[in-house]
Amino acid sequence: MKTDIILSGVGGQGILSIAAVIGEAALENGLYMKQAEVHGMSQRGGDVQSNLRISDRPIASDLIPKGKADLIISLEPMEALRYLPYLKTNGWLVTNASPFINIPDYPPLEDIMGEIEKLSNKIIVDVDKIAKEVGSIRVANMVLLGATTPFLGISYDKIENGIRQIFERKGEAIIELNLKALEAGKNAANQIYN
């Protein structure tokens, strides 16, 4: 088992929390994991990207070569496009449909979505809308994580346990909100995927 994941988005969207939850779940599953340095974090609103490699065997490098990612998880559609060259031919893109327009020359959303629609393996979810329905826009990242669960190669209960571990210090109400967001994302993806 080997899953190479590129996480992308904009600073402040919660990419690190997604990586931390997946990492906890992988370790609980007895898997090896390597994560490359995340870029752009210091600037809220800047490009954030991380390589996350999970395997049942030791991993030599923490960087994913172009054309080798099994999965791109993106909280922002333009950032999803930026990393498409890393996706395998049969890899999956799971992305937020809602843009984070942080630059004056942001391309037209219909152009971005038109490129994403060309992919055969994609899940496009309006995670911002679902997060608001769940109770807080701050859990949009966990909605997106829920939408990726069919492609991670890690059991859903381990992902739930990862959320409990990562958010433990924030209290039971925050854990439950994040678990609810995870489930809402999983349900949204299942409506598209199945």
Coordinates of N, CA, C and O in Angstrom, one line a residue:
M1 N 0.8 -1.2 0.0 CA 0.0 0.0 0.0 C 0.9 1.2 0.0 O 1.8 1.3 0.8
K2 N 0.6 2.2 -0.9 CA 1.3 3.4 -1.0 C 0.4 4.5 -1.5 O -0.3 4.3 -2.5
T3 N 0.3 5.6 -0.8 CA -0.5 6.7 -1.3 C 0.3 8.0 -1.2 O 0.8 8.4 -0.1
D4 N 0.5 8.6 -2.3 CA 1.2 9.9 -2.4 C 0.1 11.0 -2.6 O -0.7 11.0 -3.5
I5 N 0.1 12.0 -1.6 CA -0.9 13.0 -1.6 C -0.3 14.4 -1.7 O 0.7 14.7 -0.9
I6 N -0.8 15.3 -2.5 CA -0.5 16.7 -2.5 C -1.6 17.4 -1.9 O -2.8 17.3 -2.3
L7 N -1.3 18.2 -0.9 CA -2.3 19.1 -0.2 C -2.1 20.5 -0.7 O -0.9 20.9 -0.6
S8 N -3.1 21.2 -1.1 CA -2.9 22.6 -1.6 C -4.0 23.5 -1.1 O -5.1 23.0 -0.9
G9 N -3.7 24.7 -1.1 CA -4.7 25.7 -0.7 C -4.1 27.1 -0.5 O -3.0 27.4 -1.0
V10 N -4.7 27.8 0.4 CA -4.3 29.2 0.7 C -4.0 29.3 2.2 O -4.8 28.6 3.0
G11 N -3.0 30.0 2.6 CA -2.7 30.1 4.0 C -3.9 30.5 4.8 O -4.7 31.4 4.5
G12 N -4.1 29.8 5.9 CA -5.2 30.0 6.8 C -6.4 29.1 6.6 O -7.4 29.2 7.4
Q13 N -6.4 28.3 5.6 CA -7.5 27.4 5.3 C -7.5 26.1 6.0 O -8.5 25.4 6.0
G14 N -6.4 25.8 6.6 CA -6.4 24.5 7.4 C -5.7 23.3 6.8 O -6.0 22.2 7.1
I15 N -4.8 23.6 5.8 CA -4.1 22.5 5.2 C -3.3 21.7 6.2 O -3.3 20.5 6.2
L16 N -2.7 22.4 7.1 CA -1.9 21.7 8.2 C -2.7 20.7 9.0 O -2.2 19.7 9.4
S17 N -3.9 21.2 9.3 CA -4.8 20.3 10.1 C -5.2 19.0 9.4 O -5.2 18.0 9.9
I18 N -5.4 19.2 8.1 CA -5.7 18.0 7.3 C -4.6 17.0 7.3 O -4.7 15.8 7.5
A19 N -3.3 17.6 7.1 CA -2.1 16.7 7.1 C -1.9 16.1 8.4 O -1.6 14.9 8.5
A20 N -2.2 16.8 9.5 CA -2.0 16.3 10.8 C -3.0 15.1 11.1 O -2.6 14.1 11.7
V21 N -4.2 15.3 10.7 CA -5.2 14.2 10.9 C -4.9 13.0 10.1 O -4.9 11.9 10.7
I22 N -4.5 13.2 8.9 CA -4.1 12.0 8.0 C -2.9 11.3 8.6 O -2.8 10.1 8.7
G23 N -1.9 12.1 9.1 CA -0.7 11.6 9.7 C -1.0 10.8 10.9 O -0.5 9.7 11.1
E24 N -1.8 11.3 11.8 CA -2.2 10.5 13.0 C -2.9 9.2 12.6 O -2.6 8.2 13.2
A25 N -3.8 9.3 11.7 CA -4.5 8.1 11.2 C -3.6 7.0 10.6 O -3.7 5.8 10.9
A26 N -2.6 7.5 9.8 CA -1.6 6.6 9.2 C -0.8 5.9 10.3 O -0.6 4.7 10.2
L27 N -0.3 6.7 11.2 CA 0.5 6.1 12.3 C -0.3 5.1 13.1 O 0.2 4.0 13.5
E28 N -1.6 5.4 13.4 CA -2.4 4.5 14.1 C -2.7 3.2 13.3 O -2.8 2.1 13.9
N29 N -2.6 3.3 12.0 CA -2.8 2.2 11.1 C -1.5 1.4 11.0 O -1.4 0.4 10.3
G30 N -0.4 1.8 11.7 CA 0.9 1.2 11.6 C 1.6 1.4 10.3 O 2.5 0.7 9.9
L31 N 1.3 2.5 9.6 CA 1.9 2.9 8.3 C 3.1 3.8 8.5 O 3.2 4.5 9.5
Y32 N 3.9 3.9 7.5 CA 5.0 4.9 7.5 C 4.5 6.1 6.9 O 3.6 6.1 6.0
M33 N 5.0 7.3 7.3 CA 4.6 8.5 6.7 C 5.8 9.5 6.6 O 6.6 9.5 7.5
K34 N 5.8 10.3 5.5 CA 6.7 11.4 5.4 C 6.0 12.6 4.9 O 5.1 12.4 4.0
Q35 N 6.3 13.7 5.4 CA 5.6 15.0 4.9 C 6.7 16.0 4.6 O 7.6 16.2 5.4
A36 N 6.6 16.6 3.4 CA 7.5 17.6 3.0 C 7.1 18.9 3.7 O 6.0 19.1 4.1
E37 N 8.1 19.8 3.7 CA 7.9 21.1 4.3 C 6.7 21.8 3.6 O 6.6 21.7 2.4
V38 N 5.9 22.5 4.3 CA 4.8 23.2 3.8 C 5.2 24.6 3.4 O 5.9 25.3 4.2
H39 N 4.9 25.1 2.3 CA 5.3 26.4 1.8 C 4.2 27.4 1.9 O 3.1 27.1 1.8
G40 N 4.6 28.7 2.2 CA 3.6 29.8 2.1 C 2.8 30.0 3.4 O 2.0 30.9 3.5
M41 N 3.1 29.2 4.4 CA 2.3 29.4 5.7 C 2.5 30.7 6.4 O 1.5 31.2 7.0
S42 N 3.6 31.3 6.3 CA 3.9 32.5 7.0 C 3.0 33.7 6.6 O 2.9 34.6 7.3
Q43 N 2.5 33.6 5.4 CA 1.7 34.6 4.9 C 0.2 34.2 4.7 O -0.1 33.4 3.8
R44 N -0.7 34.7 5.6 CA -2.1 34.3 5.5 C -2.6 34.7 4.1 O -2.4 35.9 3.7
G45 N -3.2 33.8 3.3 CA -3.6 34.2 2.0 C -2.6 33.8 0.9 O -2.9 33.9 -0.2
G46 N -1.4 33.3 1.3 CA -0.4 32.9 0.3 C -0.6 31.4 0.0 O -1.4 30.7 0.6
D47 N 0.0 31.0 -1.1 CA -0.1 29.6 -1.6 C 0.5 28.7 -0.5 O 1.6 28.9 0.0
V48 N -0.2 27.6 -0.2 CA 0.3 26.6 0.8 C 0.2 25.2 0.1 O -0.8 24.9 -0.6
Q49 N 1.3 24.5 0.2 CA 1.4 23.2 -0.5 C 2.2 22.2 0.4 O 3.1 22.7 1.0
S50 N 1.8 21.0 0.4 CA 2.5 20.0 1.2 C 2.4 18.6 0.5 O 1.4 18.3 -0.2
N51 N 3.5 17.9 0.6 CA 3.6 16.5 0.1 C 3.4 15.6 1.3 O 4.1 15.8 2.3
L52 N 2.5 14.6 1.2 CA 2.3 13.7 2.2 C 2.4 12.3 1.6 O 1.6 12.0 0.7
R53 N 3.3 11.5 2.1 CA 3.5 10.1 1.5 C 3.2 9.1 2.6 O 3.8 9.2 3.7
I54 N 2.4 8.1 2.3 CA 2.0 7.1 3.3 C 2.2 5.8 2.6 O 1.9 5.6 1.4
S55 N 2.8 4.8 3.4 CA 3.1 3.5 2.8 C 3.2 2.5 3.9 O 3.4 2.8 5.1
D56 N 3.1 1.2 3.5 CA 3.3 0.1 4.5 C 4.8 -0.3 4.5 O 5.1 -1.2 5.2
R57 N 5.6 0.4 3.7 CA 7.0 0.1 3.7 C 7.8 1.5 3.9 O 7.2 2.5 3.7
P58 N 9.0 1.4 4.4 CA 9.8 2.6 4.6 C 9.8 3.5 3.3 O 9.8 3.0 2.2
I59 N 9.8 4.8 3.5 CA 9.7 5.8 2.4 C 11.0 6.5 2.4 O 11.5 7.1 3.4
A60 N 11.6 6.5 1.2 CA 13.0 7.1 1.0 C 12.9 8.7 1.0 O 13.7 9.3 1.6
S61 N 12.0 9.2 0.2 CA 12.0 10.6 0.0 C 10.6 11.2 0.4 O 9.6 10.5 0.3
D62 N 10.6 12.4 0.9 CA 9.4 13.1 1.3 C 8.7 13.9 0.1 O 7.7 14.4 0.3
L63 N 9.4 13.9 -1.0 CA 8.9 14.7 -2.2 C 8.3 13.8 -3.2 O 8.8 12.7 -3.5
I64 N 7.1 14.3 -3.8 CA 6.4 13.5 -4.8 C 6.8 14.1 -6.1 O 6.7 15.3 -6.4
P65 N 7.3 13.2 -7.0 CA 7.7 13.7 -8.4 C 6.5 14.0 -9.2 O 5.4 13.5 -8.9
K66 N 6.7 14.8 -10.2 CA 5.6 15.2 -11.1 C 5.0 13.9 -11.8 O 5.8 13.0 -12.1
G67 N 3.7 13.8 -11.9 CA 3.0 12.7 -12.5 C 2.9 11.5 -11.6 O 2.5 10.4 -12.1
K68 N 3.2 11.6 -10.3 CA 3.2 10.4 -9.4 C 2.2 10.5 -8.2 O 2.1 9.6 -7.5
A69 N 1.5 11.7 -8.1 CA 0.6 11.8 -6.9 C -0.7 11.0 -7.2 O -1.3 11.0 -8.3
D70 N -1.1 10.2 -6.2 CA -2.3 9.4 -6.3 C -3.5 10.3 -6.0 O -4.6 10.0 -6.5
L71 N -3.3 11.4 -5.3 CA -4.4 12.2 -4.8 C -4.0 13.6 -4.6 O -2.9 13.9 -4.1
I72 N -4.7 14.6 -5.1 CA -4.6 16.0 -4.8 C -5.8 16.4 -4.0 O -6.9 16.2 -4.4
I73 N -5.5 17.0 -2.8 CA -6.6 17.5 -2.0 C -6.4 19.0 -2.0 O -5.4 19.5 -1.5
S74 N -7.4 19.7 -2.5 CA -7.2 21.2 -2.6 C -8.4 21.9 -2.0 O -9.5 21.7 -2.4
L75 N -8.1 22.9 -1.1 CA -9.1 23.7 -0.5 C -9.4 24.9 -1.4 O -10.3 25.8 -1.1
E76 N -8.8 25.0 -2.6 CA -9.0 26.2 -3.4 C -8.8 25.7 -4.9 O -7.8 25.1 -5.2
P77 N -9.8 26.0 -5.8 CA -9.7 25.4 -7.1 C -8.6 25.9 -8.0 O -8.0 25.1 -8.7
M78 N -8.1 27.2 -7.9 CA -7.0 27.6 -8.7 C -5.7 26.9 -8.2 O -4.9 26.5 -9.0
E79 N -5.6 26.7 -6.9 CA -4.5 25.9 -6.3 C -4.5 24.5 -6.8 O -3.5 23.9 -7.0
A80 N -5.7 23.9 -7.0 CA -5.8 22.6 -7.5 C -5.2 22.5 -8.9 O -4.4 21.6 -9.2
L81 N -5.5 23.5 -9.7 CA -4.9 23.5 -11.1 C -3.4 23.6 -11.1 O -2.7 23.0 -11.9
R82 N -2.9 24.4 -10.1 CA -1.4 24.6 -10.0 C -0.7 23.3 -9.9 O 0.4 23.1 -10.4
Y83 N -1.3 22.3 -9.2 CA -0.6 21.1 -8.9 C -1.0 19.9 -9.7 O -0.5 18.8 -9.5
L84 N -1.9 20.1 -10.7 CA -2.3 19.0 -11.6 C -1.2 18.3 -12.3 O -1.3 17.1 -12.5
P85 N -0.1 19.0 -12.7 CA 1.1 18.3 -13.3 C 1.6 17.1 -12.4 O 2.3 16.2 -12.9
Y86 N 1.3 17.2 -11.1 CA 1.8 16.1 -10.2 C 0.9 14.9 -10.2 O 1.3 13.8 -9.7
L87 N -0.3 15.0 -10.7 CA -1.3 14.0 -10.5 C -1.0 12.8 -11.6 O -0.7 13.1 -12.7
K88 N -1.1 11.6 -11.1 CA -1.0 10.4 -12.0 C -2.1 10.4 -13.0 O -3.2 11.0 -12.7
T89 N -2.0 9.7 -14.0 CA -3.0 9.6 -15.0 C -4.3 9.1 -14.4 O -5.4 9.6 -14.7
N90 N -4.3 8.2 -13.5 CA -5.5 7.6 -12.9 C -5.7 8.1 -11.5 O -6.4 7.6 -10.7
G91 N -4.9 9.2 -11.1 CA -5.1 9.8 -9.8 C -6.4 10.5 -9.6 O -7.1 10.8 -10.6
W92 N -6.7 10.9 -8.4 CA -7.9 11.6 -8.1 C -7.6 13.0 -7.6 O -6.7 13.3 -6.8
L93 N -8.5 14.0 -8.0 CA -8.5 15.3 -7.5 C -9.7 15.5 -6.7 O -10.8 15.2 -7.2
V94 N -9.6 15.9 -5.4 CA -10.7 16.3 -4.6 C -10.5 17.7 -4.2 O -9.5 18.1 -3.6
T95 N -11.5 18.6 -4.7 CA -11.3 20.0 -4.5 C -12.5 20.7 -4.0 O -13.7 20.3 -4.3
N96 N -12.3 21.8 -3.4 CA -13.4 22.8 -3.0 C -13.8 23.5 -4.3 O -13.0 23.8 -5.2
A97 N -15.1 23.7 -4.4 CA -15.7 24.4 -5.6 C -15.6 25.9 -5.4 O -15.7 26.7 -6.3
S98 N -15.5 26.4 -4.1 CA -15.5 27.8 -3.8 C -14.1 28.4 -3.9 O -13.2 27.9 -3.2
P99 N -13.9 29.5 -4.6 CA -12.6 30.1 -4.7 C -12.3 31.0 -3.5 O -13.2 31.4 -2.8
F100 N -11.0 31.1 -3.3 CA -10.6 32.1 -2.3 C -9.9 33.2 -3.1 O -8.7 33.0 -3.5
I101 N -10.6 34.2 -3.5 CA -10.1 35.2 -4.4 C -9.2 36.2 -3.6 O -9.8 37.1 -3.0
N102 N -7.9 36.0 -3.7 CA -7.0 36.8 -2.9 C -6.0 37.6 -3.8 O -5.1 38.2 -3.2
I103 N -6.2 37.6 -5.1 CA -5.4 38.4 -6.0 C -6.2 39.2 -7.0 O -7.3 38.7 -7.3
P104 N -5.8 40.3 -7.4 CA -6.6 41.1 -8.3 C -6.9 40.5 -9.7 O -7.9 40.7 -10.3
D105 N -5.9 39.7 -10.1 CA -6.1 39.1 -11.5 C -6.5 37.6 -11.4 O -6.0 36.8 -12.2
Y106 N -7.3 37.3 -10.4 CA -7.8 35.9 -10.2 C -8.5 35.5 -11.5 O -9.4 36.2 -12.0
P107 N -8.2 34.4 -12.1 CA -8.8 34.0 -13.4 C -10.3 33.7 -13.2 O -10.8 33.4 -12.1
P108 N -11.1 33.9 -14.3 CA -12.5 33.6 -14.2 C -12.7 32.1 -13.6 O -12.1 31.2 -14.1
L109 N -13.6 32.0 -12.7 CA -13.9 30.7 -12.1 C -14.4 29.7 -13.1 O -14.0 28.5 -13.0
E110 N -15.2 30.1 -14.1 CA -15.6 29.2 -15.1 C -14.5 28.6 -15.9 O -14.5 27.4 -16.3
D111 N -13.4 29.4 -16.1 CA -12.2 28.8 -16.8 C -11.5 27.8 -15.9 O -11.1 26.7 -16.4
I112 N -11.4 28.1 -14.7 CA -10.7 27.1 -13.7 C -11.5 25.8 -13.7 O -11.0 24.7 -13.8
M113 N -12.8 26.0 -13.4 CA -13.7 24.8 -13.3 C -13.8 24.0 -14.6 O -13.9 22.8 -14.6
G114 N -13.7 24.7 -15.8 CA -13.7 24.0 -17.0 C -12.5 23.1 -17.2 O -12.6 22.0 -17.7
E115 N -11.3 23.6 -16.7 CA -10.1 22.7 -16.7 C -10.3 21.5 -15.8 O -9.9 20.4 -16.1
I116 N -10.8 21.8 -14.6 CA -11.0 20.7 -13.6 C -12.0 19.7 -14.2 O -11.8 18.5 -14.0
E117 N -13.0 20.1 -14.8 CA -14.1 19.2 -15.4 C -13.5 18.3 -16.4 O -14.1 17.2 -16.6
K118 N -12.4 18.6 -17.0 CA -11.8 17.7 -18.0 C -11.2 16.4 -17.4 O -11.0 15.5 -18.1
L119 N -11.0 16.5 -16.1 CA -10.4 15.3 -15.5 C -11.5 14.2 -15.3 O -12.6 14.5 -15.0
S120 N -11.1 12.9 -15.5 CA -12.0 11.9 -15.3 C -12.2 11.5 -13.9 O -13.3 11.1 -13.5
N121 N -11.2 11.6 -13.1 CA -11.3 11.3 -11.6 C -11.3 12.5 -10.8 O -10.2 13.0 -10.4
K122 N -12.4 13.0 -10.5 CA -12.5 14.3 -9.7 C -13.7 14.2 -8.8 O -14.8 13.6 -9.1
I123 N -13.6 14.9 -7.6 CA -14.7 15.1 -6.7 C -14.6 16.6 -6.5 O -13.6 17.1 -6.0
I124 N -15.7 17.3 -6.8 CA -15.8 18.8 -6.6 C -16.9 19.0 -5.6 O -18.1 18.6 -5.9
V125 N -16.6 19.6 -4.5 CA -17.6 19.8 -3.4 C -17.5 21.2 -2.9 O -16.4 21.7 -2.7
D126 N -18.6 21.8 -2.7 CA -18.7 23.2 -2.2 C -18.5 23.0 -0.6 O -19.5 23.0 0.1
V127 N -17.3 22.9 -0.2 CA -17.0 22.6 1.2 C -17.4 23.8 2.1 O -17.8 23.6 3.2
D128 N -17.3 25.0 1.5 CA -17.6 26.2 2.3 C -19.1 26.1 2.7 O -19.5 26.4 3.8
K129 N -20.0 25.8 1.7 CA -21.4 25.8 1.9 C -21.8 24.7 2.9 O -22.5 24.9 3.8
I130 N -21.2 23.5 2.7 CA -21.4 22.4 3.7 C -21.0 22.7 5.1 O -21.7 22.4 6.0
A131 N -19.8 23.3 5.2 CA -19.3 23.7 6.5 C -20.2 24.7 7.2 O -20.5 24.5 8.4
K132 N -20.8 25.6 6.5 CA -21.8 26.6 7.1 C -23.0 25.8 7.6 O -23.5 26.1 8.6
E133 N -23.4 24.8 6.8 CA -24.6 24.0 7.1 C -24.3 23.2 8.4 O -25.2 23.0 9.2
V134 N -23.1 22.7 8.5 CA -22.6 21.9 9.7 C -22.6 22.8 10.9 O -22.8 22.3 12.0
G135 N -22.3 24.1 10.7 CA -22.2 25.0 11.9 C -21.1 26.0 12.0 O -21.1 26.9 12.8
S136 N -20.1 25.8 11.1 CA -19.0 26.8 11.1 C -18.1 26.7 9.9 O -17.7 25.6 9.5
I137 N -17.8 27.8 9.2 CA -17.0 27.8 8.1 C -15.6 27.3 8.4 O -14.8 26.8 7.6
R138 N -15.2 27.4 9.7 CA -13.9 27.0 10.2 C -13.6 25.5 10.0 O -12.5 25.0 10.1
V139 N -14.7 24.7 9.8 CA -14.5 23.2 9.6 C -14.5 22.8 8.1 O -14.6 21.6 7.8
A140 N -14.4 23.8 7.2 CA -14.4 23.5 5.8 C -13.3 22.5 5.4 O -13.5 21.6 4.6
N141 N -12.2 22.6 6.1 CA -11.1 21.7 5.8 C -11.4 20.2 6.2 O -11.1 19.3 5.5
M142 N -12.2 20.0 7.3 CA -12.6 18.7 7.6 C -13.7 18.2 6.7 O -13.8 16.9 6.5
V143 N -14.5 19.0 6.2 CA -15.5 18.6 5.1 C -14.7 18.1 3.9 O -15.0 17.0 3.4
L144 N -13.7 18.8 3.5 CA -12.9 18.4 2.4 C -12.2 17.0 2.7 O -12.1 16.1 1.9
L145 N -11.6 16.9 3.9 CA -11.0 15.7 4.3 C -12.0 14.5 4.2 O -11.7 13.4 3.7
G146 N -13.2 14.7 4.7 CA -14.3 13.7 4.6 C -14.5 13.3 3.1 O -14.7 12.1 2.9
A147 N -14.5 14.2 2.2 CA -14.7 13.9 0.8 C -13.5 13.1 0.2 O -13.7 12.4 -0.8
T148 N -12.4 13.1 0.9 CA -11.2 12.3 0.4 C -11.2 10.9 0.9 O -10.4 10.1 0.4
T149 N -12.0 10.6 1.9 CA -11.8 9.3 2.6 C -11.9 8.1 1.7 O -11.2 7.1 2.0
P150 N -12.7 8.1 0.6 CA -12.6 6.9 -0.2 C -11.3 6.6 -0.9 O -11.1 5.5 -1.4
F151 N -10.4 7.6 -0.9 CA -9.2 7.5 -1.7 C -7.9 7.4 -0.9 O -6.8 7.3 -1.4
L152 N -8.0 7.5 0.4 CA -6.9 7.6 1.3 C -6.2 6.2 1.6 O -5.0 6.2 1.9
G153 N -7.0 5.2 1.5 CA -6.4 3.9 1.9 C -6.3 3.7 3.4 O -5.5 2.8 3.8
I154 N -7.0 4.5 4.1 CA -7.0 4.4 5.6 C -8.4 4.3 6.0 O -9.3 5.1 5.5
S155 N -8.7 3.5 7.0 CA -10.1 3.3 7.4 C -10.7 4.5 8.0 O -10.0 5.3 8.7
Y156 N -12.0 4.7 7.8 CA -12.7 5.9 8.2 C -12.6 6.1 9.8 O -12.4 7.2 10.2
D157 N -12.7 5.0 10.5 CA -12.6 5.1 12.0 C -11.2 5.6 12.4 O -11.1 6.4 13.4
K158 N -10.2 5.3 11.7 CA -8.8 5.8 12.0 C -8.7 7.3 11.7 O -8.1 8.1 12.5
I159 N -9.4 7.8 10.7 CA -9.5 9.2 10.4 C -10.2 9.9 11.5 O -9.8 11.0 12.0
E160 N -11.3 9.4 12.0 CA -12.1 9.9 13.1 C -11.2 10.0 14.4 O -11.2 11.0 15.1
N161 N -10.4 8.9 14.6 CA -9.5 8.9 15.8 C -8.4 10.0 15.6 O -8.0 10.6 16.6
G162 N -8.0 10.2 14.4 CA -7.0 11.3 14.1 C -7.6 12.6 14.5 O -6.9 13.5 15.1
I163 N -8.8 12.9 14.2 CA -9.5 14.1 14.5 C -9.5 14.3 16.1 O -9.2 15.3 16.6
R164 N -9.9 13.2 16.7 CA -10.0 13.2 18.2 C -8.6 13.6 18.8 O -8.5 14.4 19.7
Q165 N -7.5 13.0 18.2 CA -6.2 13.3 18.8 C -5.8 14.7 18.5 O -5.3 15.4 19.4
I166 N -6.0 15.2 17.3 CA -5.5 16.5 16.9 C -6.2 17.6 17.6 O -5.7 18.6 18.0
F167 N -7.6 17.4 17.8 CA -8.4 18.5 18.4 C -8.7 18.2 19.9 O -9.5 19.0 20.5
E168 N -8.0 17.2 20.5 CA -8.3 16.9 21.9 C -8.2 18.0 22.9 O -9.1 18.2 23.7
R169 N -7.2 18.9 22.7 CA -7.0 20.0 23.7 C -8.0 21.1 23.5 O -8.1 21.9 24.3
K170 N -8.8 21.1 22.4 CA -9.8 22.1 22.2 C -11.1 21.8 22.8 O -12.1 22.6 22.7
G171 N -11.3 20.6 23.3 CA -12.5 20.2 23.9 C -13.5 19.4 23.1 O -13.4 19.3 21.8
E172 N -14.4 18.8 23.7 CA -15.4 17.8 23.1 C -16.3 18.5 22.0 O -16.5 17.9 21.0
A173 N -16.7 19.7 22.3 CA -17.6 20.4 21.3 C -16.9 20.6 20.0 O -17.5 20.4 18.9
I174 N -15.6 20.9 20.0 CA -14.8 21.2 18.8 C -14.6 19.8 18.1 O -14.7 19.7 16.9
I175 N -14.3 18.8 18.9 CA -14.1 17.4 18.3 C -15.4 17.0 17.5 O -15.3 16.6 16.4
E176 N -16.5 17.2 18.2 CA -17.8 16.7 17.6 C -18.1 17.5 16.4 O -18.6 17.0 15.4
L177 N -17.9 18.8 16.4 CA -18.1 19.7 15.2 C -17.2 19.2 14.0 O -17.7 19.1 12.9
N178 N -16.0 18.9 14.3 CA -15.1 18.4 13.2 C -15.5 17.0 12.7 O -15.4 16.7 11.5
L179 N -15.9 16.2 13.6 CA -16.4 14.8 13.2 C -17.7 15.0 12.3 O -17.8 14.2 11.4
K180 N -18.5 15.9 12.7 CA -19.8 16.1 11.9 C -19.4 16.6 10.5 O -20.0 16.2 9.5
A181 N -18.4 17.5 10.5 CA -17.9 18.0 9.2 C -17.3 16.9 8.3 O -17.6 16.9 7.1
L182 N -16.5 16.1 9.0 CA -15.9 14.9 8.2 C -17.0 14.1 7.6 O -16.9 13.7 6.4
E183 N -18.0 13.7 8.4 CA -19.1 12.9 7.9 C -19.9 13.6 6.8 O -20.2 12.9 5.8
A184 N -20.1 14.9 6.9 CA -20.9 15.6 5.8 C -20.1 15.6 4.5 O -20.6 15.4 3.5
G185 N -18.8 15.7 4.6 CA -17.9 15.7 3.4 C -17.9 14.3 2.8 O -18.0 14.2 1.6
K186 N -17.9 13.3 3.7 CA -17.9 11.9 3.2 C -19.2 11.6 2.4 O -19.2 11.1 1.3
N187 N -20.3 12.1 3.0 CA -21.6 11.9 2.4 C -21.7 12.6 1.1 O -22.3 12.1 0.1
A188 N -21.2 13.8 1.0 CA -21.2 14.6 -0.3 C -20.4 13.9 -1.3 O -20.9 13.8 -2.5
A189 N -19.2 13.4 -1.0 CA -18.4 12.7 -2.0 C -19.1 11.4 -2.4 O -19.0 11.1 -3.6
N190 N -19.7 10.7 -1.5 CA -20.4 9.4 -1.9 C -21.5 9.7 -2.9 O -21.8 8.8 -3.7
Q191 N -22.2 10.8 -2.8 CA -23.2 11.1 -3.8 C -22.6 11.3 -5.1 O -23.3 11.0 -6.1
I192 N -21.4 11.8 -5.2 CA -20.8 12.0 -6.5 C -20.1 10.7 -7.0 O -20.2 10.3 -8.2
Y193 N -19.4 10.0 -6.1 CA -18.5 8.9 -6.4 C -19.3 7.6 -6.7 O -18.9 6.8 -7.5
N194 N -20.4 7.4 -6.0 CA -21.1 6.1 -6.1 C -22.2 6.2 -7.0 O -22.7 7.1 -7.6

